[in-house]
């Protein structure tokens, strides 16, 4: 039994799934506001998230 | 180190809200300490094999210490023992902070760290014993591969559950990159270590190179950039230039990278259309790379003076420059004419070391220098030693990269001239390998300085508490 081509096709199928998931995520990220007017919010918040005394907030 | 707070204060104020969260960081500590130990140990192996190029009789014919046994140990040890373990440790540190919650399970995290150490120590024994699958970057025996998959599932579960319980809807770009790393690694690792076993000949080689290139591009690149996106704003105390641009960089990387592996087989017996696709996607890599690098440079606008004193920032911004250079080299190598000269020569290890050491290890070292004093609530053992470690690694690294590029290009020209006997091309490279050995000594000195500084910081944490 030659498993060569099934394994190659499996690899390409996995990368196809990966591309599909990427597209799904991309659409989700748009719906969640990552491309809107609040898209810069996380970069300011991350500056205040931790450190001195291990505090958030 | 001086910190300019003006830019943060000028930024819009976003209230995080909620109660204080105390992070245990036990998992991050275990991963970081063990990774630094492997960095030191595998550094010895690296210098040894560099010496073997210059003095081939070194260590005689002891089978466990031959080049064929030590080289895969060096590659796997640096990739999985040092770099990926350090990256995972730093991910365990920054993800809970970016999500505003505690890590989902410290117990699961510590178990992951323990299993990772079993894998790395097992790899040392197996590779020295000569158990090697003969596939680049996939040398480990299958039972070790199964353990890696289990450990990765444990890591991914912990990170994703932490993200799922996050306090904020919108995720900072580092979280995206770490989620991408976890998913992409699953696909890339399964392809490179399992699917490849059922293929033969050209198809096997093609799958193997797809794995090798994506091990760098879809494992070490995204998690390395996650660290850079976190630590550059933190270390410089300046918010990222553009979060939207960082998203463009992320998604373009996700679309482009996976198709580039076949450029390792240009002029080989694979289809021309596959070679051309890999070339086209390799050149398109310039898009995510420029999006990332421009963002980092723009973040540093007005802050470059901090590089005089701020050691983590020195490592970070040097890493960004190396990242830019290595990602410019990559697309250029994939052009058929350039590839005909540099492929399979010493140029390639020069290029690969600039990516893995110059860019991604520099990010991890910077993250460690920034994180360890904060995790252990103490001062760094020695700022001076940290500065020395930077310069040892920088000068040694540059010596290594540049020498191998020049030597590799020269080697490629010789190989393209059929009138030159192959053995003459080997002899001609001896001066290059001598410089590489001494550059390796410098880099190893940098590793020792870094490892000693961090371990001395941890050991002396109680005696050297951070000023309130």
XYZ file of N, CA and C in Angstrom, chain B residues 100-245:
438
model
N -5.688 40.379 31.796
C -6.206 40.915 33.051
C -6.714 39.856 34.000
N -6.263 38.619 33.830
C -6.692 37.520 34.714
C -5.482 36.663 35.075
N -5.685 35.750 36.035
C -4.607 34.823 36.367
C -4.511 33.735 35.304
N -3.362 33.072 35.249
C -3.225 31.937 34.334
C -4.281 30.900 34.687
N -4.867 30.265 33.676
C -5.967 29.327 33.898
C -5.573 28.229 34.885
N -4.393 27.627 34.706
C -3.950 26.573 35.632
C -2.435 26.573 35.755
N -1.944 27.001 36.914
C -0.496 26.938 37.158
C -0.046 25.480 37.260
N -0.915 24.613 37.816
C -0.526 23.195 37.951
C -0.304 22.573 36.580
N -1.230 22.842 35.664
C -1.072 22.320 34.309
C 0.178 22.915 33.670
N 0.439 24.194 33.943
C 1.619 24.848 33.389
C 2.904 24.211 33.889
N 2.975 23.931 35.189
C 4.183 23.309 35.751
C 4.340 21.896 35.193
N 3.226 21.182 35.035
C 3.288 19.843 34.433
C 3.807 19.935 32.993
N 3.400 20.986 32.267
C 3.888 21.191 30.900
C 5.394 21.427 30.901
N 5.840 22.249 31.853
C 7.284 22.535 31.951
C 8.055 21.250 32.263
N 7.502 20.424 33.167
C 8.179 19.164 33.533
C 8.254 18.247 32.318
N 7.130 18.141 31.584
C 7.120 17.278 30.400
C 8.090 17.804 29.345
N 8.154 19.126 29.205
C 9.073 19.715 28.218
C 10.515 19.352 28.557
N 10.843 19.352 29.854
C 12.197 18.977 30.261
C 12.472 17.503 29.986
N 11.460 16.656 30.185
C 11.616 15.232 29.861
C 11.923 15.088 28.366
N 11.196 15.838 27.550
C 11.395 15.778 26.092
C 12.819 16.206 25.721
N 13.252 17.334 26.280
C 14.573 17.859 25.904
C 15.683 16.921 26.385
N 15.569 16.445 27.631
C 16.602 15.538 28.142
C 16.572 14.215 27.375
N 15.377 13.757 27.040
C 15.250 12.544 26.224
C 15.907 12.731 24.863
N 15.725 13.933 24.300
C 16.320 14.226 22.989
C 17.839 14.192 23.070
N 18.389 14.709 24.171
C 19.850 14.699 24.334
C 20.354 13.260 24.287
N 19.702 12.390 25.061
C 20.140 10.988 25.131
C 19.968 10.310 23.770
N 18.778 10.471 23.180
C 18.492 9.760 21.923
C 19.425 10.211 20.796
N 19.634 11.514 20.689
C 20.468 12.006 19.589
C 21.931 11.616 19.781
N 22.408 11.656 21.047
C 23.795 11.227 21.284
C 23.958 9.732 21.030
N 22.878 8.969 21.281
C 22.934 7.519 21.031
C 22.829 7.202 19.534
N 22.478 8.221 18.754
C 22.412 8.006 17.312
C 21.035 7.682 16.784
N 19.998 7.798 17.641
C 18.632 7.572 17.152
C 18.160 8.857 16.468
N 18.069 8.806 15.149
C 17.838 10.018 14.371
C 17.029 9.636 13.138
N 15.908 10.339 12.939
C 15.056 9.989 11.797
C 15.623 10.455 10.457
N 16.687 11.248 10.515
C 17.339 11.657 9.273
C 16.602 12.744 8.524
N 15.702 13.442 9.206
C 14.962 14.533 8.557
C 15.309 15.839 9.268
N 15.657 16.855 8.481
C 16.070 18.135 9.053
C 15.008 18.682 10.007
N 15.426 19.104 11.195
C 14.570 19.663 12.251
C 13.580 18.631 12.801
N 13.509 17.443 12.189
C 12.560 16.416 12.650
C 13.335 15.154 13.017
N 14.508 15.368 13.620
C 15.383 14.240 13.913
C 14.858 13.358 15.044
N 14.055 13.921 15.929
C 13.659 13.177 17.127
C 12.840 11.944 16.774
N 13.011 10.859 17.554
C 12.224 9.652 17.291
C 10.726 9.895 17.537
N 9.903 9.006 16.978
C 8.455 9.241 16.979
C 7.872 9.365 18.382
N 8.371 8.554 19.346
C 7.789 8.640 20.692
C 8.023 10.022 21.308
N 9.148 10.639 20.933
C 9.406 11.999 21.419
C 8.434 12.983 20.753
N 8.162 12.728 19.462
C 7.221 13.602 18.737
C 5.842 13.557 19.398
N 5.444 12.355 19.831
C 4.133 12.212 20.480
C 4.110 13.035 21.777
N 5.218 12.978 22.536
C 5.287 13.765 23.777
C 5.223 15.267 23.487
N 5.879 15.684 22.387
C 5.830 17.107 22.023
C 4.384 17.520 21.744
N 3.650 16.660 21.020
C 2.252 16.979 20.711
C 1.442 17.104 22.005
N 1.654 16.165 22.936
C 0.921 16.219 24.218
C 1.259 17.515 24.970
N 2.556 17.823 25.027
C 2.972 19.045 25.740
C 2.378 20.284 25.075
N 2.309 20.263 23.740
C 1.790 21.438 23.033
C 0.290 21.596 23.280
N -0.414 20.456 23.364
C -1.851 20.530 23.669
C -2.042 21.115 25.079
N -1.209 20.672 26.020
C -1.301 21.208 27.395
C -1.041 22.714 27.411
N -0.009 23.131 26.674
C 0.333 24.551 26.586
C -0.813 25.340 25.948
N -1.308 24.808 24.819
C -2.371 25.503 24.098
C -3.643 25.606 24.916
N -3.988 24.524 25.606
C -5.201 24.530 26.424
C -5.117 25.610 27.500
N -3.977 25.663 28.173
C -3.790 26.636 29.252
C -3.887 28.077 28.742
N -3.235 28.320 27.606
C -3.230 29.674 27.048
C -4.627 30.045 26.540
N -5.256 29.140 25.789
C -6.572 29.468 25.224
C -7.625 29.638 26.320
N -7.549 28.819 27.375
C -8.529 28.966 28.461
C -8.310 30.298 29.195
N -7.056 30.694 29.325
C -6.774 31.998 29.946
C -7.343 33.123 29.077
N -7.131 33.004 27.776
C -7.641 34.039 26.864
C -9.171 34.057 26.886
N -9.759 32.859 26.969
C -11.226 32.779 26.970
C -11.831 33.484 28.184
N -11.079 33.530 29.289
C -11.607 34.169 30.505
C -11.137 35.612 30.646
N -10.648 36.203 29.547
C -10.044 37.543 29.629
C -11.079 38.596 30.015
N -10.520 39.690 30.544
C -11.379 40.762 31.059
C -11.811 41.731 29.947
N -11.025 41.779 28.859
C -11.285 42.769 27.811
C -11.671 42.069 26.512
N -12.590 42.669 25.762
C -13.004 42.063 24.496
C -11.872 42.073 23.480
N -11.357 43.259 23.236
C -10.328 43.396 22.203
C -8.985 42.898 22.715
N -8.339 42.114 21.883
C -7.065 41.522 22.299
C -5.900 42.295 21.697
N -4.868 42.490 22.507
C -3.643 43.122 22.008
C -2.982 42.179 21.007
N -2.226 42.740 20.073
C -1.676 41.962 18.952
C -0.826 40.768 19.412
N -0.137 40.893 20.557
C 0.678 39.767 21.028
C -0.188 38.534 21.277
N -1.409 38.748 21.741
C -2.304 37.609 21.982
C -2.648 36.928 20.660
N -2.905 37.727 19.636
C -3.188 37.147 18.310
C -2.020 36.288 17.846
N -0.811 36.838 17.977
C 0.360 36.106 17.493
C 0.558 34.804 18.275
N 0.319 34.836 19.577
C 0.524 33.608 20.363
C -0.561 32.583 20.034
N -1.789 33.031 19.821
C -2.832 32.089 19.394
C -2.468 31.496 18.036
N -1.987 32.346 17.144
C -1.566 31.859 15.825
C -0.456 30.833 15.956
N 0.532 31.125 16.816
C 1.641 30.190 17.017
C 1.122 28.827 17.443
N 0.185 28.818 18.382
C -0.301 27.542 18.915
C -0.998 26.729 17.813
N -1.857 27.379 17.052
C -2.576 26.654 15.994
C -1.639 26.259 14.854
N -0.805 27.188 14.417
C 0.078 26.899 13.283
C 1.082 25.811 13.644
N 1.607 25.863 14.873
C 2.576 24.853 15.276
C 1.949 23.471 15.210
N 0.687 23.373 15.634
C 0.014 22.077 15.599
C 0.033 21.519 14.177
N -0.329 22.329 13.206
C -0.357 21.864 11.817
C 1.056 21.587 11.293
N 1.927 22.538 11.538
C 3.285 22.417 10.989
C 3.996 21.210 11.589
N 3.856 21.022 12.905
C 4.572 19.927 13.566
C 4.029 18.569 13.127
N 2.709 18.459 13.023
C 2.117 17.191 12.596
C 2.545 16.845 11.171
N 2.584 17.846 10.315
C 3.025 17.598 8.937
C 4.487 17.166 8.907
N 5.315 17.904 9.606
C 6.759 17.687 9.519
C 7.245 16.448 10.227
N 6.491 15.960 11.193
C 6.973 14.835 11.980
C 6.168 13.557 11.809
N 4.956 13.660 11.274
C 4.140 12.446 11.106
C 3.794 12.201 9.639
N 3.170 13.199 8.986
C 2.778 12.998 7.578
C 3.999 12.675 6.724
N 5.109 13.297 7.058
C 6.324 13.140 6.247
C 6.836 11.696 6.260
N 6.514 10.942 7.294
C 7.009 9.568 7.403
C 6.367 8.649 6.368
N 5.212 9.064 5.847
C 4.494 8.216 4.889
C 4.762 8.621 3.445
N 5.641 9.583 3.258
C 5.987 9.999 1.895
C 7.418 9.566 1.592
N 7.732 9.496 0.321
C 9.097 9.124 -0.063
C 9.596 10.086 -1.132
N 10.897 10.034 -1.359
C 11.501 10.759 -2.477
C 11.257 12.256 -2.449
N 10.927 12.791 -3.610
C 10.761 14.232 -3.756
C 9.627 14.756 -2.879
N 8.545 13.979 -2.811
C 7.413 14.430 -1.996
C 7.795 14.535 -0.519
N 8.595 13.584 -0.061
C 9.038 13.652 1.331
C 9.926 14.880 1.557
N 10.828 15.114 0.605
C 11.711 16.279 0.723
C 10.892 17.570 0.728
N 9.879 17.602 -0.125
C 9.041 18.791 -0.216
C 8.305 19.048 1.102
N 7.739 17.973 1.673
C 7.047 18.122 2.958
C 8.024 18.542 4.046
N 9.215 17.930 4.014
C 10.212 18.240 5.031
C 10.612 19.711 4.977
N 10.818 20.253 3.771
C 11.228 21.657 3.675
C 10.082 22.603 3.999
N 8.861 22.138 3.693
C 7.705 22.943 4.106
C 7.705 23.058 5.636
N 8.012 21.940 6.311
C 8.077 21.941 7.777
C 9.227 22.815 8.272
N 10.417 22.616 7.687
C 11.590 23.348 8.174
C 11.365 24.858 8.068
N 10.871 25.279 6.886
C 10.720 26.718 6.724
C 9.611 27.271 7.616
N 8.543 26.497 7.753
C 7.441 26.984 8.586
C 7.719 26.825 10.075
N 8.685 25.957 10.433
C 9.106 25.917 11.837
C 9.641 27.287 12.227
N 10.382 27.899 11.314
C 10.870 29.256 11.579
C 9.740 30.274 11.375
N 9.024 30.119 10.256
C 8.081 31.168 9.866
C 6.768 31.158 10.616
N 6.316 29.976 11.031
C 5.009 29.919 11.691
C 5.093 29.467 13.144
N 6.288 29.210 13.648
C 6.453 28.918 15.077
C 7.289 30.033 15.712
N 8.552 30.131 15.296
C 9.441 31.079 15.967
C 9.169 32.530 15.574
N 8.718 32.750 14.346
C 8.423 34.138 13.953
C 7.231 34.706 14.728
N 6.064 34.039 14.708
C 4.927 34.677 15.400
C 5.123 34.808 16.902
N 5.719 33.798 17.540
C 5.875 33.928 18.999
C 6.979 34.951 19.300
N 7.988 35.032 18.428
C 9.022 36.054 18.602
C 8.446 37.453 18.442
N 7.598 37.623 17.434
C 6.991 38.942 17.226
C 6.020 39.281 18.352
N 5.355 38.259 18.891
C 4.471 38.500 20.049
C 5.273 39.127 21.188
N 6.484 38.586 21.408
C 7.342 39.135 22.467
C 7.770 40.565 22.128
N 8.186 40.769 20.868
C 8.650 42.106 20.476
C 7.519 43.122 20.616
N 6.301 42.752 20.204
C 5.165 43.666 20.318
C 4.837 43.981 21.780
N 5.168 43.073 22.671
C 4.901 43.329 24.085
C 6.042 44.128 24.721
N 7.274 43.673 24.468
C 8.386 44.233 25.236
C 8.914 45.561 24.673
N 8.770 45.826 23.380
C 9.270 47.120 22.866
C 8.476 48.280 23.489
N 7.135 48.249 23.457
C 6.414 49.339 24.149
C 6.696 49.374 25.649
N 6.791 48.193 26.269
C 7.023 48.149 27.720
C 8.409 48.695 28.069
N 9.434 48.198 27.372
C 10.802 48.589 27.721
C 11.063 50.054 27.398
N 10.430 50.568 26.335
C 10.650 51.975 25.962
C 9.630 52.895 26.621
N 8.632 52.306 27.264
C 7.538 53.058 27.879
C 6.822 53.953 26.855
N 6.666 53.414 25.653
C 6.000 54.154 24.572
C 4.970 53.238 23.926
N 3.724 53.676 23.816
C 2.714 52.815 23.184
C 3.085 52.484 21.746
N 2.635 51.344 21.296
C 2.862 50.912 19.920
C 2.372 51.991 18.953
N 3.087 52.173 17.848
C 2.715 53.208 16.882
C 1.300 52.997 16.357
N 0.992 51.784 15.876
C -0.334 51.553 15.291
C -0.770 50.111 15.514
N -1.845 49.954 16.259
C -2.366 48.600 16.472
C -2.995 48.071 15.190
N -3.602 48.954 14.418
C -4.232 48.523 13.163
C -3.174 47.978 12.198
N -2.035 48.658 12.124
C -0.959 48.189 11.248
C -0.431 46.833 11.725
